[in-house]
Short mmCIF file of C-alpha atoms and ligand atoms in Angstrom, two decimals:
data_model
loop_
_atom_site.label_atom_id
_atom_site.label_comp_id
_atom_site.label_asym_id
_atom_site.label_seq_id
_atom_site.Cartn_x
_atom_site.Cartn_y
_atom_site.Cartn_z
CA MET A 1 27.22 -37.91 4.62
CA ILE A 2 26.21 -39.27 8.05
CA HIS A 3 23.16 -41.43 7.95
CA PHE A 4 21.32 -42.71 10.96
CA ASP A 5 19.24 -45.87 11.00
CA PHE A 6 16.21 -43.84 12.00
CA ASP A 7 12.77 -45.15 12.44
CA HIS A 8 9.80 -42.80 12.93
CA SER A 9 7.15 -44.97 14.66
CA TYR A 10 5.73 -42.04 16.54
CA ALA A 11 5.31 -39.91 13.50
CA ARG A 12 3.96 -42.88 11.48
CA GLU A 13 1.53 -44.31 13.99
CA LEU A 14 0.30 -41.13 15.61
CA PRO A 15 -0.52 -38.57 12.92
CA GLY A 16 -2.31 -35.66 14.63
CA ALA A 17 0.00 -35.96 17.64
CA TRP A 18 2.75 -33.81 16.13
CA GLN A 19 3.62 -31.01 13.69
CA ALA A 20 6.48 -31.08 11.25
CA ALA A 21 9.15 -28.42 11.96
CA GLN A 22 12.69 -27.57 10.98
CA PRO A 23 15.51 -26.56 13.32
CA GLU A 24 17.08 -23.17 12.83
CA THR A 25 20.60 -23.01 11.34
CA PRO A 26 23.06 -21.76 13.88
CA SER A 27 25.74 -19.32 12.62
CA ALA A 28 28.75 -20.78 14.37
CA PRO A 29 28.14 -24.22 15.92
CA ALA A 30 30.82 -25.45 18.31
CA LEU A 31 30.79 -28.70 20.05
CA LEU A 32 30.89 -28.33 23.76
CA TYR A 33 30.28 -31.95 24.75
CA TRP A 34 30.01 -35.21 23.02
CA ASN A 35 29.11 -38.46 24.75
CA ALA A 36 30.99 -41.00 22.67
CA ALA A 37 29.98 -43.93 24.98
CA LEU A 38 26.37 -43.12 24.50
CA ALA A 39 26.73 -42.77 20.70
CA ASP A 40 28.29 -46.25 20.72
CA GLU A 41 25.51 -47.71 22.79
CA LEU A 42 23.06 -46.23 20.24
CA GLY A 43 25.01 -47.69 17.34
CA LEU A 44 25.18 -44.32 15.62
CA GLY A 45 28.22 -44.96 13.47
CA VAL A 46 29.66 -41.52 13.94
CA SER A 47 33.03 -42.53 15.34
CA GLN A 48 34.81 -41.18 12.27
CA ALA A 49 33.19 -37.75 12.49
CA GLY A 50 35.26 -34.86 13.62
CA GLU A 51 34.18 -32.23 16.07
CA ALA A 52 33.17 -29.76 13.39
CA GLU A 53 30.95 -32.32 11.68
CA LEU A 54 29.41 -33.32 15.01
CA ALA A 55 28.73 -29.76 15.88
CA LYS A 56 26.83 -29.39 12.61
CA LEU A 57 24.89 -32.65 12.92
CA PHE A 58 23.85 -31.93 16.51
CA SER A 59 22.88 -28.22 16.27
CA GLY A 60 20.52 -28.23 13.30
CA ALA A 61 23.14 -26.89 10.85
CA GLU A 62 23.21 -30.21 8.91
CA LEU A 63 20.70 -32.80 9.94
CA PRO A 64 21.55 -36.46 9.89
CA VAL A 65 20.17 -38.08 6.77
CA GLY A 66 17.06 -39.86 7.67
CA SER A 67 15.82 -37.34 10.26
CA GLN A 68 12.23 -36.40 10.19
CA PRO A 69 11.98 -33.52 12.56
CA ILE A 70 8.66 -33.16 14.38
CA ALA A 71 7.32 -31.18 17.38
CA GLN A 72 5.22 -33.39 19.61
CA ALA A 73 1.82 -32.14 20.95
CA TYR A 74 0.98 -32.37 24.63
CA ALA A 75 -1.08 -30.58 27.27
CA GLY A 76 -0.36 -30.55 30.98
CA HIS A 77 -1.17 -29.47 34.47
CA GLN A 78 1.39 -26.88 35.39
CA PHE A 79 1.55 -26.10 39.08
CA GLY A 80 -1.98 -27.61 39.30
CA GLY A 81 -3.53 -25.53 36.57
CA LEU A 82 -4.44 -27.11 33.16
CA SER A 83 -2.73 -25.87 30.06
CA PRO A 84 -4.69 -27.52 27.17
CA SER A 85 -2.08 -26.93 24.57
CA LEU A 86 1.70 -26.99 25.36
CA GLY A 87 3.76 -29.27 22.99
CA ASP A 88 7.35 -28.97 22.06
CA GLY A 89 7.96 -25.31 21.91
CA ARG A 90 11.70 -25.66 21.74
CA ALA A 91 12.29 -29.33 21.13
CA LEU A 92 12.27 -31.49 18.02
CA LEU A 93 12.15 -35.29 17.71
CA LEU A 94 14.59 -36.31 14.88
CA GLY A 95 13.70 -39.95 15.02
CA GLU A 96 14.15 -43.17 16.88
CA VAL A 97 16.96 -45.64 16.82
CA ILE A 98 17.17 -49.21 18.15
CA ASP A 99 20.14 -49.28 20.41
CA LYS A 100 22.61 -52.17 20.99
CA ASN A 101 20.37 -53.71 23.61
CA GLY A 102 17.41 -53.70 21.21
CA LEU A 103 15.73 -50.79 22.90
CA ARG A 104 13.97 -48.04 20.92
CA ARG A 105 15.36 -44.55 21.96
CA ASP A 106 14.30 -41.11 20.80
CA ILE A 107 16.86 -38.72 19.59
CA ALA A 108 15.63 -35.18 20.02
CA PHE A 109 16.91 -31.61 19.99
CA LYS A 110 16.16 -29.01 22.65
CA GLY A 111 16.77 -25.36 21.88
CA SER A 112 16.73 -25.64 18.12
CA GLY A 113 14.24 -22.82 17.41
CA ARG A 114 10.48 -22.14 17.25
CA THR A 115 7.81 -24.70 16.38
CA ALA A 116 4.01 -24.60 15.98
CA PHE A 117 3.84 -24.91 19.82
CA SER A 118 6.32 -22.10 20.74
CA ARG A 119 3.56 -19.55 21.69
CA ARG A 120 5.52 -16.42 22.86
CA GLY A 121 8.81 -18.36 23.44
CA ASP A 122 11.83 -18.09 21.26
CA GLY A 123 12.39 -21.87 20.98
CA LYS A 124 15.96 -21.40 22.26
CA ALA A 125 18.03 -22.71 25.11
CA ALA A 126 21.08 -21.34 26.91
CA VAL A 127 24.35 -23.10 27.49
CA GLY A 128 24.02 -23.17 31.27
CA PRO A 129 20.65 -25.01 31.55
CA MET A 130 21.55 -27.55 28.75
CA LEU A 131 24.78 -28.44 30.68
CA ARG A 132 22.77 -28.69 33.87
CA GLU A 133 20.61 -31.30 32.09
CA LEU A 134 23.72 -33.09 30.94
CA ILE A 135 25.34 -33.16 34.32
CA LEU A 136 22.21 -34.15 36.26
CA GLY A 137 21.27 -36.83 33.67
CA GLU A 138 24.77 -38.40 33.84
CA ALA A 139 24.72 -38.28 37.66
CA MET A 140 21.38 -40.04 37.71
CA GLN A 141 22.56 -42.59 35.34
CA ALA A 142 25.54 -43.40 37.66
CA LEU A 143 23.12 -43.61 40.54
CA ASP A 144 21.08 -46.18 38.58
CA ILE A 145 18.11 -43.80 38.47
CA PRO A 146 16.25 -43.93 35.08
CA ALA A 147 16.78 -40.65 33.33
CA THR A 148 17.07 -39.12 29.87
CA ARG A 149 20.63 -38.64 28.71
CA ALA A 150 22.59 -36.05 26.85
CA LEU A 151 24.25 -37.14 23.63
CA ALA A 152 25.76 -33.71 22.62
CA VAL A 153 25.65 -30.17 23.61
CA VAL A 154 26.56 -27.67 20.97
CA ALA A 155 26.95 -23.96 21.45
CA THR A 156 25.21 -22.07 18.62
CA GLY A 157 27.48 -18.95 18.58
CA GLU A 158 24.39 -16.91 19.03
CA ALA A 159 23.02 -15.14 22.11
CA VAL A 160 19.61 -15.92 23.54
CA GLN A 161 17.80 -13.18 25.32
CA ARG A 162 16.90 -13.93 28.84
CA GLU A 163 17.20 -11.49 31.82
CA ARG A 164 20.40 -10.75 30.05
CA PRO A 165 21.87 -12.16 26.85
CA LEU A 166 23.26 -15.63 27.31
CA PRO A 167 25.20 -17.96 24.98
CA GLY A 168 22.79 -20.25 23.18
CA ALA A 169 23.06 -24.07 22.83
CA VAL A 170 21.34 -27.00 21.33
CA LEU A 171 21.16 -30.22 23.52
CA THR A 172 20.67 -33.56 21.90
CA ARG A 173 18.59 -35.67 24.25
CA VAL A 174 18.20 -39.36 24.18
CA ALA A 175 15.03 -40.81 25.82
CA ALA A 176 13.21 -44.11 26.06
CA SER A 177 10.43 -41.96 24.59
CA HIS A 178 8.88 -38.56 25.01
CA LEU A 179 5.38 -39.84 25.88
CA ARG A 180 4.07 -37.97 28.84
CA VAL A 181 0.98 -37.88 30.93
CA GLY A 182 0.46 -34.56 29.18
CA THR A 183 0.35 -36.30 25.81
CA PHE A 184 -2.72 -38.28 26.96
CA GLN A 185 -4.24 -35.16 28.45
CA TYR A 186 -3.92 -33.43 25.09
CA PHE A 187 -6.32 -35.87 23.41
CA ALA A 188 -8.59 -36.37 26.47
CA ILE A 189 -9.20 -32.64 26.67
CA HIS A 190 -10.19 -32.53 23.01
CA GLY A 191 -12.41 -35.58 23.37
CA GLU A 192 -10.40 -37.49 20.75
CA THR A 193 -11.03 -40.98 22.09
CA GLY A 194 -9.84 -42.65 18.94
CA MET A 195 -6.48 -40.85 19.08
CA LEU A 196 -6.31 -41.63 22.75
CA ARG A 197 -6.70 -45.35 21.96
CA LYS A 198 -4.03 -45.30 19.44
CA LEU A 199 -1.77 -43.42 21.85
CA ALA A 200 -2.41 -45.94 24.68
CA ASP A 201 -1.72 -48.84 22.30
CA TYR A 202 1.44 -47.22 21.11
CA THR A 203 2.50 -46.63 24.70
CA LEU A 204 1.78 -50.22 25.65
CA ALA A 205 3.65 -51.63 22.67
CA ARG A 206 6.62 -49.37 23.29
CA HIS A 207 7.02 -49.57 27.03
CA TYR A 208 4.85 -52.40 28.26
CA PRO A 209 4.77 -54.89 25.49
CA GLU A 210 4.01 -57.78 27.84
CA LEU A 211 0.64 -56.14 28.39
CA ALA A 212 -0.11 -55.09 24.86
CA ARG A 213 -2.36 -57.96 23.88
CA GLN A 214 -3.97 -58.60 27.20
CA ASP A 215 -7.63 -58.16 28.14
CA GLY A 216 -8.07 -55.01 30.30
CA ARG A 217 -4.86 -53.61 28.99
CA TYR A 218 -5.69 -50.00 29.64
CA LEU A 219 -6.24 -50.53 33.27
CA LYS A 220 -3.10 -52.58 33.23
CA LEU A 221 -1.25 -49.67 31.62
CA LEU A 222 -2.27 -47.49 34.47
CA GLN A 223 -1.12 -50.00 36.99
CA ALA A 224 2.24 -50.54 35.23
CA ALA A 225 2.92 -46.78 34.83
CA ALA A 226 2.13 -46.23 38.51
CA GLU A 227 4.46 -48.96 39.42
CA ARG A 228 7.33 -47.42 37.38
CA GLN A 229 6.62 -44.01 38.93
CA ALA A 230 6.63 -45.49 42.44
CA ALA A 231 9.99 -47.02 41.74
CA LEU A 232 11.39 -43.89 40.17
CA ILE A 233 10.28 -41.58 42.98
CA ALA A 234 11.54 -43.96 45.65
CA ARG A 235 14.94 -43.70 44.01
CA TRP A 236 14.77 -39.87 43.76
CA MET A 237 13.88 -39.58 47.46
CA HIS A 238 16.83 -41.72 48.60
CA ALA A 239 19.18 -39.76 46.41
CA GLY A 240 17.84 -36.46 47.85
CA PHE A 241 16.80 -35.52 44.29
CA ILE A 242 14.28 -32.72 43.78
CA HIS A 243 12.82 -32.58 40.29
CA GLY A 244 11.51 -29.00 40.66
CA VAL A 245 8.69 -29.06 38.07
CA MET A 246 6.74 -32.13 38.39
CA ASN A 247 4.03 -30.88 36.03
CA THR A 248 2.04 -33.58 34.24
CA ASP A 249 3.83 -32.72 31.00
CA ASN A 250 7.07 -33.48 32.75
CA MET A 251 6.13 -37.01 33.76
CA ALA A 252 7.25 -39.70 31.18
CA LEU A 253 5.35 -42.81 30.80
CA SER A 254 8.63 -44.77 30.25
CA GLY A 255 9.40 -44.16 33.98
CA GLU A 256 12.49 -42.07 33.18
CA THR A 257 13.17 -38.78 34.90
CA ILE A 258 12.62 -36.09 32.14
CA ASP A 259 12.73 -32.37 31.67
CA PHE A 260 14.85 -31.68 34.66
CA GLY A 261 14.93 -27.89 34.47
CA PRO A 262 15.35 -26.42 37.98
CA CYS A 263 16.13 -29.81 39.54
CA ALA A 264 18.77 -30.20 42.27
CA PHE A 265 20.19 -32.57 44.82
CA MET A 266 19.42 -31.45 48.41
CA ASP A 267 22.32 -30.90 50.92
CA ALA A 268 20.79 -30.56 54.41
CA HIS A 269 17.95 -33.09 54.67
CA HIS A 270 14.55 -31.43 55.04
CA PRO A 271 11.16 -32.36 53.50
CA ASP A 272 10.41 -28.74 52.82
CA THR A 273 13.45 -28.14 50.62
CA VAL A 274 12.77 -26.27 47.39
CA PHE A 275 15.22 -24.78 45.01
CA SER A 276 13.07 -23.65 42.13
CA SER A 277 12.71 -19.92 41.83
CA ILE A 278 9.22 -20.35 40.53
CA ASP A 279 7.86 -22.84 43.13
CA HIS A 280 6.62 -20.19 45.52
CA ASN A 281 4.33 -22.40 47.46
CA GLY A 282 6.63 -25.45 47.61
CA ARG A 283 4.22 -27.60 45.65
CA TYR A 284 7.24 -29.54 44.28
CA ALA A 285 9.25 -29.60 47.54
CA TYR A 286 11.41 -32.64 48.24
CA GLY A 287 8.85 -34.23 50.70
CA ASN A 288 5.86 -33.63 48.40
CA GLN A 289 7.19 -35.54 45.45
CA PRO A 290 5.51 -38.88 46.20
CA ALA A 291 2.15 -37.22 46.68
CA ILE A 292 2.57 -35.13 43.54
CA ALA A 293 3.45 -38.20 41.51
CA GLN A 294 0.20 -39.79 42.74
CA TRP A 295 -1.74 -36.62 41.82
CA ASN A 296 -0.18 -36.81 38.35
CA LEU A 297 -1.08 -40.43 38.06
CA ALA A 298 -4.69 -39.53 38.96
CA ARG A 299 -4.77 -37.11 36.02
CA PHE A 300 -3.33 -39.91 33.77
CA ALA A 301 -6.03 -42.21 35.11
CA GLU A 302 -8.76 -39.70 34.13
CA THR A 303 -7.60 -39.74 30.50
CA LEU A 304 -7.84 -43.58 30.45
CA LEU A 305 -11.40 -43.88 31.70
CA PRO A 306 -13.06 -43.83 28.21
CA LEU A 307 -10.65 -46.59 27.06
CA ILE A 308 -11.09 -48.70 30.25
CA SER A 309 -14.84 -48.54 30.02
CA PRO A 310 -15.93 -47.26 26.59
CA ASP A 311 -19.73 -47.51 27.17
CA ASP A 312 -19.68 -45.83 30.56
CA PRO A 313 -16.39 -44.10 31.55
CA ALA A 314 -17.71 -43.43 34.99
CA ALA A 315 -17.90 -47.19 35.65
CA ALA A 316 -14.06 -47.36 35.44
CA VAL A 317 -13.64 -44.94 38.28
CA PRO A 318 -13.51 -47.47 41.21
CA ALA A 319 -10.90 -49.62 39.55
CA ALA A 320 -8.73 -46.70 38.59
CA THR A 321 -9.06 -45.14 41.99
CA GLU A 322 -8.03 -48.36 43.67
CA ILE A 323 -4.79 -48.25 41.66
CA ILE A 324 -4.17 -44.65 42.43
CA GLU A 325 -4.68 -45.19 46.16
CA GLY A 326 -2.49 -48.19 45.96
CA PHE A 327 0.30 -46.10 44.75
CA ALA A 328 1.12 -44.85 48.21
CA GLU A 329 1.63 -48.38 49.48
CA ARG A 330 3.69 -49.47 46.57
CA TYR A 331 5.88 -46.37 46.79
CA GLN A 332 6.42 -47.02 50.49
CA ALA A 333 7.27 -50.67 49.94
CA LEU A 334 9.85 -49.87 47.26
CA TRP A 335 11.26 -47.00 49.26
CA LEU A 336 11.49 -49.12 52.40
CA ALA A 337 13.27 -51.97 50.48
CA GLN A 338 15.87 -49.48 49.35
CA ALA A 339 16.11 -47.97 52.86
CA ARG A 340 16.96 -51.41 54.24
CA ARG A 341 19.76 -51.83 51.86
CA LYS A 342 21.03 -48.33 52.68
CA LEU A 343 20.94 -49.30 56.37
CA GLY A 344 22.96 -52.49 55.65
CA LEU A 345 20.15 -54.87 56.23
CA LEU A 346 19.57 -58.07 54.36
CA ASP A 347 16.22 -59.03 55.94
CA ALA A 348 12.95 -57.22 56.69
CA LYS A 349 11.42 -56.52 59.93
CA PRO A 350 8.22 -54.47 60.54
CA ALA A 351 10.12 -51.98 62.84
CA ASP A 352 12.39 -50.96 59.96
CA LEU A 353 9.99 -48.33 58.78
CA GLN A 354 10.10 -46.57 62.09
CA LEU A 355 13.85 -46.94 62.29
CA THR A 356 14.36 -45.24 58.88
CA GLU A 357 11.75 -42.52 59.76
CA ASP A 358 13.44 -41.77 62.99
CA TRP A 359 16.93 -41.50 61.23
CA LEU A 360 15.53 -39.05 58.65
CA ALA A 361 13.77 -37.04 61.40
CA LEU A 362 17.15 -36.69 63.13
CA LEU A 363 18.76 -35.41 59.95
CA ALA A 364 15.85 -32.95 59.43
CA ALA A 365 15.99 -31.80 63.05
CA TYR A 366 19.73 -30.97 62.88
CA GLY A 367 19.93 -29.91 59.25
CA VAL A 368 22.36 -32.67 58.54
CA ASP A 369 23.68 -33.38 55.08
CA HIS A 370 21.55 -36.10 53.44
CA THR A 371 24.26 -37.74 51.41
CA LEU A 372 27.07 -37.59 53.87
CA ALA A 373 24.85 -38.87 56.77
CA TRP A 374 23.93 -41.98 54.87
CA ARG A 375 27.49 -42.48 53.56
CA TYR A 376 29.14 -42.08 57.02
CA LEU A 377 26.62 -44.47 58.55
CA ALA A 378 28.71 -47.20 56.81
CA ASP A 379 31.77 -46.19 59.02
CA GLU A 380 29.61 -47.14 62.01
CA ALA A 381 29.30 -50.63 60.88
CA GLU A 382 33.12 -50.81 61.25
CA GLY A 383 33.00 -49.15 64.65
CA LYS A 384 34.25 -45.81 63.43
CA SER A 385 32.01 -42.98 64.52
CA GLU A 386 34.07 -39.79 63.97
CA ARG A 387 32.81 -38.65 60.55
CA LEU A 388 29.18 -39.35 61.29
CA ALA A 389 29.14 -37.77 64.80
CA ALA A 390 30.85 -34.69 63.41
CA LEU A 391 27.75 -33.97 61.20
CA PHE A 392 25.55 -33.53 64.35
CA PRO A 393 25.86 -30.83 67.01
CA SER A 394 26.80 -33.46 69.56
CA PRO A 395 27.19 -37.16 69.44
CA ASP A 396 24.65 -37.53 72.23
CA VAL A 397 21.77 -36.65 69.95
CA LEU A 398 22.52 -39.53 67.68
CA GLU A 399 23.40 -42.09 70.22
CA PRO A 400 19.94 -43.53 71.14
CA TRP A 401 19.22 -44.09 67.39
CA LEU A 402 22.64 -45.52 66.74
CA LYS A 403 22.09 -48.10 69.50
CA GLN A 404 18.83 -49.18 67.80
CA TRP A 405 20.52 -49.50 64.56
CA HIS A 406 23.34 -51.58 66.06
CA ASN A 407 20.88 -53.80 67.79
CA ARG A 408 19.08 -54.27 64.51
CA HIS A 409 22.24 -55.84 63.16
CA LEU A 410 22.34 -58.43 65.90
CA PRO A 411 23.28 -61.21 65.86
CA ARG A 412 26.04 -60.21 63.63
CA THR A 413 26.69 -62.92 61.12
CA ARG A 414 28.50 -60.84 58.52
CA ARG A 415 31.99 -59.28 58.93
CA PRO A 416 31.81 -55.53 59.75
CA GLN A 417 33.73 -54.62 56.65
CA ASP A 418 31.38 -56.54 54.42
CA ILE A 419 28.42 -54.70 55.90
CA ALA A 420 30.18 -51.41 55.40
CA ALA A 421 31.20 -52.23 51.92
CA ALA A 422 27.64 -53.20 51.03
CA MET A 423 26.36 -49.93 52.50
CA ARG A 424 28.83 -47.90 50.54
CA ARG A 425 27.46 -49.49 47.29
CA GLU A 426 24.06 -48.11 48.22
CA ASN A 427 25.00 -44.72 49.57
CA PRO A 428 26.93 -42.48 47.15
CA LEU A 429 29.65 -40.15 48.29
CA TYR A 430 29.69 -37.88 45.27
CA ILE A 431 26.36 -36.23 44.17
CA ALA A 432 25.81 -33.25 41.75
CA ARG A 433 26.13 -30.70 44.55
CA ASN A 434 24.57 -27.33 43.66
CA HIS A 435 27.60 -25.22 44.15
CA LEU A 436 29.68 -27.61 42.02
CA VAL A 437 27.14 -27.55 39.22
CA GLU A 438 26.90 -23.85 39.35
CA GLU A 439 30.70 -23.58 39.27
CA ALA A 440 30.83 -25.75 36.23
CA LEU A 441 28.01 -23.95 34.41
CA ASP A 442 29.52 -20.61 35.12
CA ALA A 443 32.86 -21.54 33.74
CA ALA A 444 31.31 -22.85 30.52
CA SER A 445 28.75 -20.18 30.09
CA GLU A 446 30.76 -17.12 31.10
CA HIS A 447 34.28 -18.19 30.11
CA GLY A 448 33.73 -20.94 27.52
CA ASP A 449 35.67 -23.28 29.77
CA MET A 450 34.34 -26.81 29.73
CA GLY A 451 37.10 -28.07 32.19
CA PRO A 452 35.02 -27.99 35.44
CA THR A 453 32.07 -29.61 33.62
CA LEU A 454 34.15 -32.52 32.33
CA LYS A 455 35.85 -32.92 35.68
CA LEU A 456 32.59 -32.94 37.55
CA LEU A 457 31.18 -35.55 35.07
CA GLU A 458 34.18 -37.74 35.68
CA VAL A 459 33.67 -37.66 39.43
CA LEU A 460 29.89 -38.22 39.19
CA ARG A 461 30.26 -41.14 36.96
CA ASP A 462 31.72 -43.15 39.82
CA PRO A 463 29.71 -41.89 42.78
CA PHE A 464 30.14 -44.85 45.17
CA ASN A 465 33.97 -45.12 45.33
CA GLU A 466 35.85 -42.72 47.54
CA ARG A 467 38.92 -41.53 45.66
CA GLU A 468 42.04 -39.51 46.58
CA GLY A 469 42.08 -35.86 45.85
CA LEU A 470 38.24 -35.48 45.45
CA ALA A 471 37.44 -34.29 48.93
CA ARG A 472 35.94 -31.06 47.67
CA TYR A 473 33.49 -32.95 45.50
CA ALA A 474 32.00 -34.74 48.48
CA LEU A 475 31.49 -31.70 50.66
CA PRO A 476 28.35 -29.57 50.77
CA ALA A 477 28.65 -25.80 50.22
CA ALA A 478 29.19 -23.54 53.17
CA PRO A 479 25.78 -22.85 54.86
CA GLU A 480 25.77 -19.23 53.74
CA VAL A 481 26.21 -20.33 50.08
CA ALA A 482 23.59 -23.08 50.41
CA GLU A 483 21.07 -20.90 52.18
CA GLY A 484 19.75 -18.80 49.37
CA TYR A 485 20.40 -21.28 46.49
CA ARG A 486 17.86 -20.98 43.69
CA THR A 487 17.55 -22.82 40.45
CA PHE A 488 15.84 -21.41 37.40
CA CYS A 489 13.66 -23.04 34.91
CA GLY A 490 16.13 -22.68 32.09
CA THR A 491 13.81 -21.12 29.51
P1 AMP B 501 9.23 -26.81 30.57
O1 AMP B 501 8.83 -26.07 31.75
O2 AMP B 501 10.62 -26.62 30.06
O3 AMP B 501 8.91 -28.30 30.74
O4 AMP B 501 8.31 -26.28 29.36
C1 AMP B 501 6.92 -26.07 29.44
C2 AMP B 501 6.40 -25.72 28.11
O5 AMP B 501 6.98 -24.47 27.71
C3 AMP B 501 6.68 -26.69 27.00
O6 AMP B 501 5.64 -26.73 26.16
C4 AMP B 501 7.94 -26.11 26.38
O7 AMP B 501 8.06 -26.57 25.05
C5 AMP B 501 7.60 -24.60 26.45
N1 AMP B 501 8.84 -23.76 26.42
C6 AMP B 501 9.73 -23.67 27.39
N2 AMP B 501 10.72 -22.80 27.08
C7 AMP B 501 10.40 -22.40 25.75
C8 AMP B 501 11.01 -21.43 24.93
N3 AMP B 501 12.22 -20.84 25.19
N4 AMP B 501 10.47 -21.26 23.70
C9 AMP B 501 9.29 -22.00 23.34
N5 AMP B 501 8.72 -22.77 24.16
C10 AMP B 501 9.16 -23.02 25.37
MG1 MG B 502 8.64 -29.90 30.00
#
């Protein structure tokens, strides 16, 4: 029998923040994907287990010994409107393990059946969206963007009913935690200040231990969480990543990207880019993400007021507001620091902000591919302009900006090839392009063929090194394909 060294700190320390639940038993579990490297990092001790056994363990057919499955409670603002009671409607936390680096990680199922929070949902998930979460998570990991990871994807052998019947799957997700802004909102809405304090202390101990014993720790929690979000969103923006559903229940206090349902990487750079089929007003468009993160943090701040200033919560408003307002500046500073590295600069000058904004405005004006433009800018450092110029309608439109960029590198103290190499370490060539992701999901979901998914994962795990034979993985889809691209929430 497989036994995991599970701990259950969330269940133990936060009674009232979850409901016990059991996964459904799938009729014919079959392993689609297994992340052996991640299992090793987690110290799971399953290296002897065969595929059939792993399929059972990671689908609910036969839980690892030591599991204590629970559905976590949370609320959330969805598209700006408050839902007081959401919770894990199709997810279960099995437990936590301490990984090889000493970090506590949640191991959770998604798609394992109904819970007390399922409302009208079936608690299930389809193969396609679970593989999307796998692919995007691994792509983010390789780009050094904090994100939850997929340990396993198991086909259940059963159909889930969506617009049409789709093959069902259970994803095993690994996360630094599943503590969300919405978790705090759940207790704030119900006026449970005692639980809120326990939750805040738990969050501090787990994610910000250096602050846990300090005076004024709840205000510091807000500050630290805002800092992590600023860093995360800055990285999303540079990667051209669009989360798609930045509801407050999908913002993790660990600073990891979580719950990426209809997420996607943008091809042509434009702030208004939206892929999600349900985001009719573009609330979660690419260019809105920093402002939405700030809005979500303001909702988080509201929950903390009675902890920051127990006798008079209103008295905490000015200090909390200062932090929320400061988010914009922190975000911009972190974003600009990364922009400089992407531009091949080692030092900082005030004009760099304008230089970067002008560059991005050019990309937006001519619908230029975000990833390739940054990548091919590295060629320019070596005096090669063909690939970059070919992305624009004519080299003339780019020339004035390029001149500024070249001037910014004066006096050149580094060798051109060193600048180019440094830029290529910051600007990926291979991203999870929508048409490639769709192709992979389609093969797996419609034809049971995991080949394209595995190949795509292999490419995405090394995004910065250009390799022979992978040209098609670097290119955007034809405009007519990209034009109407939509992603779905995956429920
Ligand atoms: P999401 O948009 O996936 O972050 O989910 C929002 C809320 O809906 C969460 O409370 C989920 O647990 C719940 N939910 C989503 N899909 C389902 C489903 N198929 N069955 C039950 N609950 C679901
Ligand atoms: Mg969610």
